[in-house]
CSV table of C-alpha atoms and ligand atoms in Angstrom, one decimal:
chain,number,residue,atom,x,y,z
A,1,MET,CA,18.0,2.2,-32.5
A,2,TYR,CA,16.8,2.8,-28.9
A,3,GLN,CA,18.9,4.1,-26.1
A,4,LEU,CA,18.1,1.0,-24.0
A,5,VAL,CA,16.6,-2.3,-25.0
A,6,ILE,CA,15.5,-5.0,-22.5
A,7,ALA,CA,15.6,-8.0,-24.7
A,8,ASN,CA,14.1,-11.5,-24.8
A,9,ALA,CA,11.7,-11.0,-21.9
A,10,GLU,CA,8.4,-12.7,-21.2
A,11,VAL,CA,6.3,-9.5,-20.7
A,12,ILE,CA,3.5,-10.0,-18.2
A,13,THR,CA,0.7,-7.4,-18.0
A,14,GLY,CA,-2.6,-7.3,-16.1
A,15,ALA,CA,-4.2,-8.7,-19.3
A,16,ALA,CA,-1.8,-11.0,-21.1
A,17,SER,CA,1.7,-12.4,-21.4
A,18,PHE,CA,3.9,-12.5,-24.5
A,19,PRO,CA,7.5,-12.6,-25.5
A,20,ALA,CA,8.9,-9.2,-26.5
A,21,ASP,CA,11.7,-6.7,-26.4
A,22,VAL,CA,11.1,-3.2,-24.8
A,23,GLY,CA,12.8,-0.1,-26.3
A,24,ILE,CA,13.4,2.9,-24.0
A,25,ASN,CA,14.4,6.4,-24.9
A,26,GLY,CA,15.0,8.8,-22.0
A,27,GLU,CA,12.5,8.3,-19.3
A,28,ARG,CA,9.8,6.6,-21.4
A,29,ILE,CA,9.0,3.3,-23.1
A,30,ALA,CA,9.3,3.9,-26.8
A,31,ALA,CA,8.5,0.5,-28.3
A,32,VAL,CA,7.3,-3.0,-27.4
A,33,GLY,CA,8.1,-5.5,-30.2
A,34,MET,CA,10.5,-8.1,-31.5
A,35,GLY,CA,14.1,-7.7,-32.6
A,36,LEU,CA,14.6,-4.1,-31.3
A,37,GLN,CA,18.1,-2.6,-31.5
A,38,GLY,CA,19.6,-0.7,-28.6
A,39,GLU,CA,22.7,1.3,-27.8
A,40,ARG,CA,22.7,-0.7,-24.6
A,41,VAL,CA,21.0,-4.1,-24.3
A,42,VAL,CA,20.0,-5.9,-21.1
A,43,ASP,CA,19.2,-9.5,-21.7
A,44,ALA,CA,16.1,-10.7,-19.8
A,45,GLY,CA,16.0,-14.2,-21.2
A,46,GLY,CA,14.3,-16.6,-18.8
A,47,CYS,CA,12.8,-13.7,-16.8
A,48,TYR,CA,9.5,-11.9,-16.6
A,49,LEU,CA,9.3,-8.2,-17.5
A,50,ILE,CA,6.6,-6.4,-15.6
A,51,PRO,CA,5.5,-2.8,-14.9
A,52,GLY,CA,7.2,-1.4,-11.8
A,53,GLY,CA,5.3,-2.2,-8.7
A,54,VAL,CA,3.0,0.5,-7.1
A,55,ASP,CA,2.7,0.2,-3.3
A,56,ALA,CA,-0.2,2.6,-2.5
A,57,HIS,CA,0.0,2.3,1.3
A,58,VAL,CA,3.2,3.0,3.1
A,59,HIS,CA,4.2,4.8,6.3
A,60,LEU,CA,7.8,6.0,6.1
A,61,GLN,CA,9.3,8.1,8.9
A,62,THR,CA,5.9,8.4,10.4
A,63,PRO,CA,5.3,9.3,14.1
A,64,VAL,CA,3.2,6.8,16.0
A,65,ALA,CA,2.8,7.6,19.7
A,66,LYS,CA,6.3,8.3,20.9
A,67,TYR,CA,8.0,6.5,18.1
A,68,VAL,CA,8.8,7.1,14.5
A,69,SER,CA,8.6,4.3,11.9
A,70,SER,CA,12.2,3.1,11.4
A,71,ASP,CA,12.4,3.4,7.6
A,72,ASP,CA,12.9,7.0,6.4
A,73,PHE,CA,12.2,8.1,2.8
A,74,ARG,CA,15.6,7.0,1.7
A,75,SER,CA,15.9,3.5,3.3
A,76,GLY,CA,12.2,2.7,2.7
A,77,THR,CA,12.3,3.5,-1.0
A,78,VAL,CA,15.6,1.7,-1.4
A,79,ALA,CA,14.0,-1.4,0.1
A,80,ALA,CA,10.9,-0.8,-2.1
A,81,ALA,CA,13.1,-0.6,-5.2
A,82,CYS,CA,15.0,-3.8,-4.4
A,83,GLY,CA,11.6,-5.5,-4.0
A,84,GLY,CA,10.5,-4.3,-7.5
A,85,THR,CA,8.4,-1.3,-6.4
A,86,THR,CA,9.0,1.9,-8.4
A,87,SER,CA,6.2,4.1,-6.9
A,88,VAL,CA,4.9,4.4,-3.4
A,89,ILE,CA,2.1,6.5,-1.9
A,90,ASP,CA,2.6,7.7,1.7
A,91,PHE,CA,0.5,10.1,3.8
A,92,VAL,CA,0.3,13.7,4.9
A,93,HIS,CA,-0.7,14.1,8.6
A,94,PRO,CA,-2.1,17.6,9.3
A,95,GLN,CA,-1.8,18.5,13.0
A,96,PRO,CA,-4.8,20.0,14.7
A,97,GLU,CA,-5.5,23.4,13.1
A,98,GLN,CA,-2.5,23.0,10.7
A,99,PRO,CA,-3.6,23.9,7.2
A,100,MET,CA,-3.6,20.9,4.9
A,101,LEU,CA,-1.4,22.7,2.3
A,102,ASP,CA,1.2,23.5,5.0
A,103,ALA,CA,1.2,19.9,6.1
A,104,LEU,CA,1.7,18.8,2.5
A,105,ALA,CA,4.6,21.2,2.0
A,106,ALA,CA,6.2,19.9,5.2
A,107,ARG,CA,5.8,16.2,4.2
A,108,ARG,CA,7.2,16.9,0.7
A,109,ALA,CA,10.2,18.6,2.4
A,110,GLU,CA,10.8,15.3,4.3
A,111,ALA,CA,10.6,13.2,1.1
A,112,ASP,CA,12.2,15.3,-1.6
A,113,GLY,CA,15.9,14.8,-1.8
A,114,ARG,CA,15.7,11.4,-0.1
A,115,VAL,CA,13.4,9.3,-2.2
A,116,VAL,CA,15.0,7.0,-4.8
A,117,ILE,CA,11.7,6.2,-6.6
A,118,ASP,CA,8.7,8.3,-7.4
A,119,TYR,CA,6.1,8.9,-4.7
A,120,GLY,CA,2.6,10.3,-4.2
A,121,LEU,CA,0.8,11.3,-1.1
A,122,HIS,CA,-2.7,10.8,0.4
A,123,MET,CA,-4.1,13.5,2.6
A,124,ASN,CA,-5.4,12.5,6.1
A,125,ILE,CA,-8.6,14.2,7.1
A,126,PRO,CA,-8.7,14.3,11.0
A,127,VAL,CA,-11.7,15.5,12.9
A,128,TRP,CA,-10.8,19.2,13.0
A,129,HIS,CA,-10.3,19.4,9.3
A,130,ALA,CA,-13.5,17.5,8.6
A,131,ASP,CA,-15.3,20.1,10.7
A,132,HIS,CA,-13.6,23.3,9.4
A,133,ARG,CA,-11.5,22.8,6.3
A,134,LEU,CA,-13.5,20.8,3.7
A,135,ASP,CA,-13.5,24.0,1.6
A,136,ARG,CA,-9.8,23.5,1.0
A,137,ILE,CA,-10.2,20.2,-0.9
A,138,ALA,CA,-10.0,21.9,-4.3
A,139,LYS,CA,-6.7,23.6,-3.4
A,140,VAL,CA,-5.2,20.4,-2.0
A,141,MET,CA,-6.2,18.6,-5.2
A,142,ALA,CA,-4.6,21.4,-7.3
A,143,ALA,CA,-1.4,20.6,-5.4
A,144,GLY,CA,-1.4,17.0,-6.8
A,145,ILE,CA,-3.4,15.1,-4.1
A,146,TYR,CA,-6.2,12.8,-5.4
A,147,SER,CA,-6.9,10.5,-2.4
A,148,PHE,CA,-8.1,11.4,1.1
A,149,LYS,CA,-7.8,9.1,4.1
A,150,MET,CA,-10.3,8.9,6.9
A,151,TYR,CA,-10.4,6.7,10.0
A,152,GLN,CA,-13.3,5.1,11.9
A,153,ALA,CA,-10.8,4.3,14.7
A,154,TYR,CA,-7.9,5.9,16.6
A,155,GLY,CA,-9.2,8.7,19.0
A,156,PRO,CA,-8.5,12.1,17.5
A,157,LEU,CA,-8.5,10.7,13.9
A,158,CYS,CA,-11.9,8.9,14.4
A,159,LEU,CA,-14.7,10.4,12.3
A,160,ASP,CA,-18.3,9.6,13.5
A,161,ASP,CA,-20.8,8.7,10.9
A,162,ALA,CA,-22.2,12.2,10.4
A,163,ARG,CA,-18.7,13.6,9.8
A,164,LEU,CA,-17.7,10.7,7.5
A,165,TYR,CA,-20.9,11.3,5.5
A,166,GLU,CA,-20.1,15.0,5.1
A,167,VAL,CA,-16.5,14.3,4.0
A,168,LEU,CA,-17.6,11.7,1.5
A,169,ARG,CA,-20.1,14.1,0.1
A,170,ALA,CA,-17.4,16.8,-0.3
A,171,LEU,CA,-14.9,14.4,-1.8
A,172,ALA,CA,-17.5,13.1,-4.3
A,173,ARG,CA,-18.3,16.7,-5.4
A,174,HIS,CA,-14.6,17.2,-6.2
A,175,GLY,CA,-14.0,13.8,-7.8
A,176,ALA,CA,-11.5,12.8,-5.2
A,177,LEU,CA,-11.0,9.2,-4.0
A,178,PRO,CA,-12.0,8.6,-0.4
A,179,ILE,CA,-10.0,5.9,1.4
A,180,LEU,CA,-10.9,4.5,4.8
A,181,HIS,CA,-9.5,2.6,7.8
A,182,SER,CA,-12.7,0.8,8.8
A,183,GLU,CA,-13.1,-0.6,12.2
A,184,ASN,CA,-15.6,0.3,14.9
A,185,GLY,CA,-13.1,2.4,16.9
A,186,PRO,CA,-15.4,3.6,19.7
A,187,VAL,CA,-16.5,0.1,20.6
A,188,ILE,CA,-13.0,-1.3,20.2
A,189,ASP,CA,-11.8,1.4,22.7
A,190,ARG,CA,-14.3,0.1,25.2
A,191,LEU,CA,-13.2,-3.5,24.7
A,192,ARG,CA,-9.6,-2.5,25.2
A,193,SER,CA,-10.3,-0.6,28.4
A,194,GLU,CA,-12.3,-3.6,29.7
A,195,ALA,CA,-9.4,-6.0,28.9
A,196,LEU,CA,-6.8,-3.8,30.5
A,197,ALA,CA,-8.9,-3.3,33.6
A,198,ALA,CA,-9.1,-7.1,33.9
A,199,GLY,CA,-5.3,-7.3,33.8
A,200,HIS,CA,-5.2,-8.7,30.2
A,201,THR,CA,-2.1,-7.0,28.8
A,202,ALA,CA,-0.6,-9.8,26.6
A,203,PRO,CA,-0.3,-9.1,22.9
A,204,ILE,CA,-3.0,-11.6,22.0
A,205,TRP,CA,-5.5,-9.2,23.6
A,206,HIS,CA,-4.8,-6.8,20.8
A,207,ALA,CA,-6.5,-9.3,18.5
A,208,ARG,CA,-9.2,-10.3,21.0
A,209,THR,CA,-10.3,-6.7,21.4
A,210,ARG,CA,-10.5,-6.0,17.6
A,211,PRO,CA,-12.8,-8.8,16.4
A,212,ALA,CA,-13.5,-9.3,12.7
A,213,THR,CA,-17.2,-8.6,13.2
A,214,LEU,CA,-16.4,-5.0,14.4
A,215,GLU,CA,-14.4,-4.5,11.2
A,216,ALA,CA,-17.0,-5.9,8.9
A,217,GLU,CA,-19.8,-4.0,10.6
A,218,ALA,CA,-17.9,-0.7,10.1
A,219,VAL,CA,-17.1,-1.6,6.5
A,220,GLY,CA,-20.8,-2.3,5.8
A,221,GLY,CA,-21.9,1.0,7.4
A,222,ALA,CA,-19.2,3.0,5.6
A,223,LEU,CA,-20.2,1.5,2.2
A,224,GLU,CA,-23.8,2.6,2.9
A,225,LEU,CA,-22.7,6.1,3.8
A,226,ALA,CA,-20.7,6.2,0.5
A,227,ARG,CA,-23.7,5.1,-1.4
A,228,GLN,CA,-25.9,7.8,0.2
A,229,ALA,CA,-23.2,10.4,-0.6
A,230,GLY,CA,-22.6,9.2,-4.2
A,231,ALA,CA,-19.0,8.7,-3.4
A,232,ALA,CA,-16.5,6.0,-4.4
A,233,LEU,CA,-14.8,4.3,-1.5
A,234,LEU,CA,-11.7,2.3,-1.1
A,235,ILE,CA,-11.5,0.2,2.1
A,236,VAL,CA,-7.8,-0.2,3.0
A,237,HIS,CA,-6.3,-3.3,4.7
A,238,VAL,CA,-9.3,-5.6,4.4
A,239,SER,CA,-8.3,-8.4,6.8
A,240,CYS,CA,-11.2,-10.8,7.0
A,241,ALA,CA,-13.8,-12.7,5.0
A,242,GLU,CA,-16.7,-10.8,6.5
A,243,SER,CA,-15.4,-7.4,5.3
A,244,LEU,CA,-14.7,-8.9,1.8
A,245,ASP,CA,-18.3,-10.1,1.6
A,246,ARG,CA,-19.6,-6.5,2.3
A,247,ILE,CA,-17.4,-5.1,-0.5
A,248,ALA,CA,-18.3,-7.8,-2.9
A,249,ALA,CA,-22.0,-7.2,-2.2
A,250,ALA,CA,-21.7,-3.5,-2.8
A,251,ARG,CA,-19.9,-4.1,-6.1
A,252,ARG,CA,-22.6,-6.4,-7.2
A,253,GLU,CA,-25.1,-3.6,-6.6
A,254,GLY,CA,-23.0,-1.4,-9.0
A,255,GLN,CA,-21.3,0.7,-6.3
A,256,ALA,CA,-17.8,2.1,-6.8
A,257,ALA,CA,-16.5,0.1,-3.9
A,258,TYR,CA,-12.9,-1.0,-3.8
A,259,GLY,CA,-10.8,-3.1,-1.5
A,260,GLU,CA,-7.1,-3.3,-0.6
A,261,THR,CA,-5.5,-6.1,1.3
A,262,CYS,CA,-1.9,-6.6,2.5
A,263,PRO,CA,0.6,-9.5,2.7
A,264,GLN,CA,0.2,-9.8,6.5
A,265,TYR,CA,-3.5,-10.7,6.1
A,266,LEU,CA,-2.6,-13.3,3.5
A,267,PHE,CA,0.4,-15.0,5.0
A,268,LEU,CA,0.3,-14.5,8.8
A,269,THR,CA,-2.3,-15.6,11.5
A,270,GLY,CA,-3.3,-14.2,14.9
A,271,ASP,CA,-1.4,-17.1,16.7
A,272,LYS,CA,1.7,-15.0,16.1
A,273,LEU,CA,0.5,-12.7,18.8
A,274,ALA,CA,0.4,-15.6,21.3
A,275,GLY,CA,3.9,-16.8,20.4
A,276,GLU,CA,7.4,-15.6,21.2
A,277,HIS,CA,7.8,-11.9,20.5
A,278,GLY,CA,4.1,-11.7,19.9
A,279,GLU,CA,4.3,-7.9,20.4
A,280,ARG,CA,6.1,-7.6,17.1
A,281,PHE,CA,2.9,-8.7,15.3
A,282,VAL,CA,0.7,-5.9,16.6
A,283,CYS,CA,-1.0,-4.1,13.7
A,284,ALA,CA,-4.5,-2.9,13.0
A,285,PRO,CA,-6.7,-4.5,11.9
A,286,PRO,CA,-5.1,-7.5,13.7
A,287,LEU,CA,-3.8,-10.7,12.0
A,288,ARG,CA,-6.7,-13.1,11.6
A,289,HIS,CA,-7.2,-16.8,10.5
A,290,GLU,CA,-6.2,-19.1,7.7
A,291,THR,CA,-9.8,-19.2,6.6
A,292,ASP,CA,-9.5,-15.4,6.0
A,293,HIS,CA,-6.3,-16.0,4.0
A,294,ALA,CA,-8.2,-18.3,1.6
A,295,ALA,CA,-11.2,-15.9,1.3
A,296,LEU,CA,-8.9,-12.9,0.6
A,297,TRP,CA,-6.9,-14.8,-2.1
A,298,GLY,CA,-10.2,-15.6,-3.7
A,299,GLY,CA,-11.3,-11.9,-3.5
A,300,LEU,CA,-8.0,-10.9,-5.2
A,301,ALA,CA,-8.3,-13.5,-7.9
A,302,ARG,CA,-11.9,-12.6,-8.7
A,303,GLY,CA,-11.3,-8.9,-8.7
A,304,GLU,CA,-13.5,-8.1,-5.6
A,305,LEU,CA,-10.2,-6.7,-4.1
A,306,GLN,CA,-8.2,-4.6,-6.6
A,307,ILE,CA,-4.9,-3.9,-4.9
A,308,LEU,CA,-2.2,-5.5,-2.7
A,309,SER,CA,-0.4,-2.8,-0.7
A,310,THR,CA,1.8,-3.3,2.4
A,311,ASP,CA,0.8,-0.7,5.0
A,312,HIS,CA,4.6,-0.9,5.6
A,313,CYS,CA,5.2,0.7,9.1
A,314,PRO,CA,8.3,-0.8,10.7
A,315,PHE,CA,9.4,-0.6,14.3
A,316,THR,CA,12.5,-2.2,15.7
A,317,ALA,CA,12.3,-5.2,18.0
A,318,ALA,CA,13.3,-3.1,20.9
A,319,GLU,CA,10.6,-0.5,20.2
A,320,LYS,CA,8.0,-3.1,19.8
A,321,ALA,CA,9.0,-4.7,23.2
A,322,ALA,CA,9.5,-1.4,25.2
A,323,GLU,CA,6.0,-1.2,26.6
A,324,PRO,CA,4.5,-3.6,29.1
A,325,GLY,CA,0.9,-3.8,27.7
A,326,PHE,CA,-0.4,-4.5,24.2
A,327,ASP,CA,-2.0,-1.0,24.2
A,328,GLY,CA,1.5,0.6,24.2
A,329,VAL,CA,3.0,-1.3,21.3
A,330,PRO,CA,3.5,0.9,18.2
A,331,GLY,CA,1.4,-0.8,15.5
A,332,GLY,CA,2.6,-1.8,12.1
A,333,LEU,CA,4.7,-4.4,10.3
A,334,PRO,CA,7.4,-4.2,7.6
A,335,SER,CA,6.9,-5.8,4.2
A,336,ILE,CA,7.7,-3.1,1.6
A,337,GLU,CA,10.4,-5.2,0.0
A,338,ALA,CA,8.9,-8.7,0.0
A,339,ARG,CA,5.5,-7.7,-1.5
A,340,LEU,CA,6.1,-8.8,-5.1
A,341,GLY,CA,8.0,-11.8,-4.1
A,342,LEU,CA,5.4,-13.0,-1.7
A,343,ALA,CA,2.5,-12.5,-4.2
A,344,HIS,CA,4.5,-14.1,-7.0
A,345,ASP,CA,5.1,-17.2,-4.8
A,346,ALA,CA,1.3,-17.4,-4.2
A,347,ALA,CA,0.7,-17.2,-8.0
A,348,ARG,CA,3.3,-19.9,-8.5
A,349,ARG,CA,1.3,-22.1,-6.1
A,350,GLY,CA,-1.9,-21.5,-8.1
A,351,LEU,CA,-3.7,-19.0,-5.8
A,352,LEU,CA,-4.0,-16.4,-8.6
A,353,SER,CA,-2.8,-16.0,-12.2
A,354,LEU,CA,0.4,-14.3,-13.2
A,355,SER,CA,-1.6,-11.5,-14.9
A,356,ARG,CA,-3.6,-11.0,-11.7
A,357,TRP,CA,-0.3,-10.8,-9.8
A,358,VAL,CA,0.8,-7.9,-12.0
A,359,GLU,CA,-2.7,-6.3,-11.8
A,360,ILE,CA,-2.9,-6.2,-8.0
A,361,CYS,CA,0.7,-5.2,-7.4
A,362,CYS,CA,1.4,-2.8,-10.4
A,363,THR,CA,-1.4,-1.9,-12.8
A,364,GLY,CA,-4.4,-1.9,-10.5
A,365,PRO,CA,-3.0,0.6,-8.0
A,366,ALA,CA,-1.7,2.9,-10.8
A,367,HIS,CA,-5.3,2.9,-12.2
A,368,LEU,CA,-7.1,3.3,-9.0
A,369,PHE,CA,-4.9,6.2,-7.9
A,370,ASN,CA,-4.8,7.7,-11.4
A,371,LEU,CA,-1.0,7.8,-11.5
A,372,PRO,CA,0.0,9.4,-14.8
A,373,ARG,CA,2.2,7.2,-17.0
A,374,LYS,CA,2.6,4.4,-14.4
A,375,GLY,CA,1.6,0.7,-14.4
A,376,HIS,CA,1.8,-0.4,-18.0
A,377,VAL,CA,4.4,-1.8,-20.4
A,378,ALA,CA,3.4,0.3,-23.4
A,379,PRO,CA,4.8,3.1,-25.5
A,380,GLY,CA,4.4,6.5,-23.8
A,381,TYR,CA,4.5,5.2,-20.3
A,382,ASP,CA,7.3,5.8,-17.8
A,383,ALA,CA,10.0,3.2,-18.2
A,384,ASP,CA,9.4,1.8,-14.7
A,385,LEU,CA,10.2,-1.8,-15.3
A,386,VAL,CA,11.1,-4.9,-13.3
A,387,ILE,CA,13.1,-7.9,-14.6
A,388,PHE,CA,11.8,-10.6,-12.3
A,389,ASP,CA,13.5,-14.0,-12.1
A,390,PRO,CA,10.8,-16.5,-11.5
A,391,ARG,CA,13.2,-19.3,-10.5
A,392,CYS,CA,15.4,-17.4,-8.0
A,393,PRO,CA,15.3,-19.1,-4.6
A,394,VAL,CA,15.0,-16.8,-1.7
A,395,GLU,CA,14.9,-17.3,2.1
A,396,VAL,CA,13.5,-14.2,3.6
A,397,SER,CA,15.5,-12.7,6.4
A,398,ALA,CA,15.8,-9.3,8.0
A,399,GLN,CA,19.6,-9.4,7.3
A,400,GLY,CA,19.1,-10.0,3.6
A,401,LEU,CA,16.5,-7.3,3.2
A,402,HIS,CA,17.2,-3.5,2.8
A,403,GLU,CA,14.5,-2.4,5.2
A,404,ARG,CA,15.9,-0.5,8.2
A,405,VAL,CA,14.5,-2.9,10.8
A,406,ASP,CA,16.1,-5.8,12.7
A,407,TRP,CA,13.4,-8.4,12.3
A,408,SER,CA,11.0,-9.6,9.5
A,409,PRO,CA,7.6,-11.1,10.0
A,410,TYR,CA,8.5,-13.5,7.2
A,411,GLU,CA,11.9,-14.6,8.6
A,412,GLY,CA,12.8,-18.0,7.3
A,413,LEU,CA,10.1,-18.2,4.7
A,414,HIS,CA,11.2,-19.8,1.4
A,415,LEU,CA,10.0,-18.2,-1.8
A,416,THR,CA,10.8,-18.9,-5.4
A,417,GLY,CA,11.1,-15.7,-7.6
A,418,TRP,CA,12.6,-12.3,-6.8
A,419,PRO,CA,13.3,-9.1,-8.8
A,420,ARG,CA,16.7,-9.1,-10.5
A,421,ASP,CA,16.9,-5.7,-12.2
A,422,VAL,CA,14.7,-2.6,-11.7
A,423,PHE,CA,14.4,0.5,-13.8
A,424,SER,CA,12.8,3.8,-12.8
A,425,ARG,CA,12.0,6.3,-15.6
A,426,GLY,CA,14.6,4.5,-17.8
A,427,GLU,CA,17.4,4.5,-15.2
A,428,GLN,CA,18.6,1.2,-13.8
A,429,ILE,CA,18.4,1.5,-10.0
A,430,VAL,CA,18.7,-2.2,-9.1
A,431,ARG,CA,21.2,-4.6,-10.7
A,432,ASP,CA,21.3,-8.3,-9.7
A,433,GLY,CA,19.3,-7.5,-6.6
A,434,GLU,CA,21.5,-4.6,-5.3
A,435,PHE,CA,20.6,-1.0,-5.3
A,436,VAL,CA,22.7,1.2,-7.7
A,437,GLY,CA,20.6,4.4,-7.8
A,438,GLN,CA,21.0,7.8,-6.1
A,439,ALA,CA,19.1,9.2,-3.1
A,440,GLY,CA,16.9,12.1,-4.2
A,441,ARG,CA,16.3,11.0,-7.8
A,442,GLY,CA,12.7,10.2,-7.1
A,443,ARG,CA,10.0,12.7,-7.8
A,444,PHE,CA,6.7,13.7,-6.3
A,445,ILE,CA,3.8,12.4,-8.5
A,446,ALA,CA,1.3,15.2,-8.9
A,447,ILE,CA,-2.0,13.5,-9.7
A,448,PRO,CA,-4.2,15.5,-12.0
A,449,PRO,CA,-7.9,16.0,-11.1
A,450,VAL,CA,-10.2,13.4,-12.6
A,451,GLU,CA,-13.1,14.4,-14.9
A,452,ARG,CA,-15.7,11.9,-13.7
A,453,ALA,CA,-16.5,12.5,-10.1
A,454,GLY,CA,-17.1,9.5,-7.9
A,455,ARG,CA,-15.5,6.8,-10.0
A,456,PRO,CA,-11.8,6.6,-10.6
A,457,ALA,CA,-10.8,6.4,-14.3
A,458,GLY,CA,-9.7,3.1,-15.7
A,459,LEU,CA,-11.4,0.7,-13.3
A,460,ALA,CA,-14.7,-0.9,-13.5
B,1,MN,MN1,-1.8,2.4,7.2
């Protein structure tokens, strides 16, 4: 007799699908089998049962220029939970000369007490820290950080090649996972200045000054630096076919090269920037073309890209429209809640298998970021589980979502399939699509150091 049994589900994992009941005691999965008896039984007949989603790239209550992203740690994690995500990974942003451990403590103080699901953190390495504080990496890792984010764009965050190489070397020595925003920032800055000087302030110039070639060229260079440094490297928000080709080629050579993409690069095109409210669609890298969508779906299906994250960074319609030029628009899009639904709908349309859907949204990110006890439907793992109704019709709208933002880039899109019930460490936090959990119940996920430097455990 188990405390809770989820019965009659079609369990879908990254490897297989099979009918089963899942028995839960306390916070953990205790059994996966047939005919399990429970003190409480939730019938999942006709639905899929999948591991809770892991969104490894979110920006909650994050300062961007003079704005702060509109979802805080409570509203953003409620929206994530309602969308079937039970773990998120956000970022620590050390200020110039602020010790990384102080910045980590401050960020945790913002999240603890507010989050409704478990969360981890990546550590940003801006220029000053790359120059003066790489000796602190071991201490930061001992505090539960496994992944470190660098930027090849964005002024004070932008690391030149020599710094990037030094940081990659240091991270490889410690067995940390480097993750990288890859665009040729210095050249893009020139293109932006030229466009503005010529009076081109419309949102479409955001895309025209960030061409795919300058993303792919930076990705290729960064992968070569990682190879020289003996470091693994995850390229985040891969947006175009040309970048995917660079990652696939490095992987064929046996390099520990990984790629993430996001719903906006699979469902939205750059024309949005030329349409009504084009400013809302400003994000970096920019939205691209339908040919890129097809290429990226292929990359996800073939395993050349391992994870689908959101880069969720919402700003209200008024904040997006407040500045006259494209260069003043706070960058980022909301999608923390629709991620699983969007990807499931693509699987339903044959763009990838159901197992691959679970792998890129749930199991893959848990593996890549080494999250303990997350990402599997198996005894001993956290009972982070989603009962997903594959027939549920949904019309996406900002009103219907729980994200704290008054517009959605997917407004009016019709999907089939949505999470029905969500469990986090054995506790039901979503029932029939509505949040029923408590703020502050989520915990910081301290990630243990990895034995094998340079290659994350669990992923080829
Ligand atoms: Mn981001």
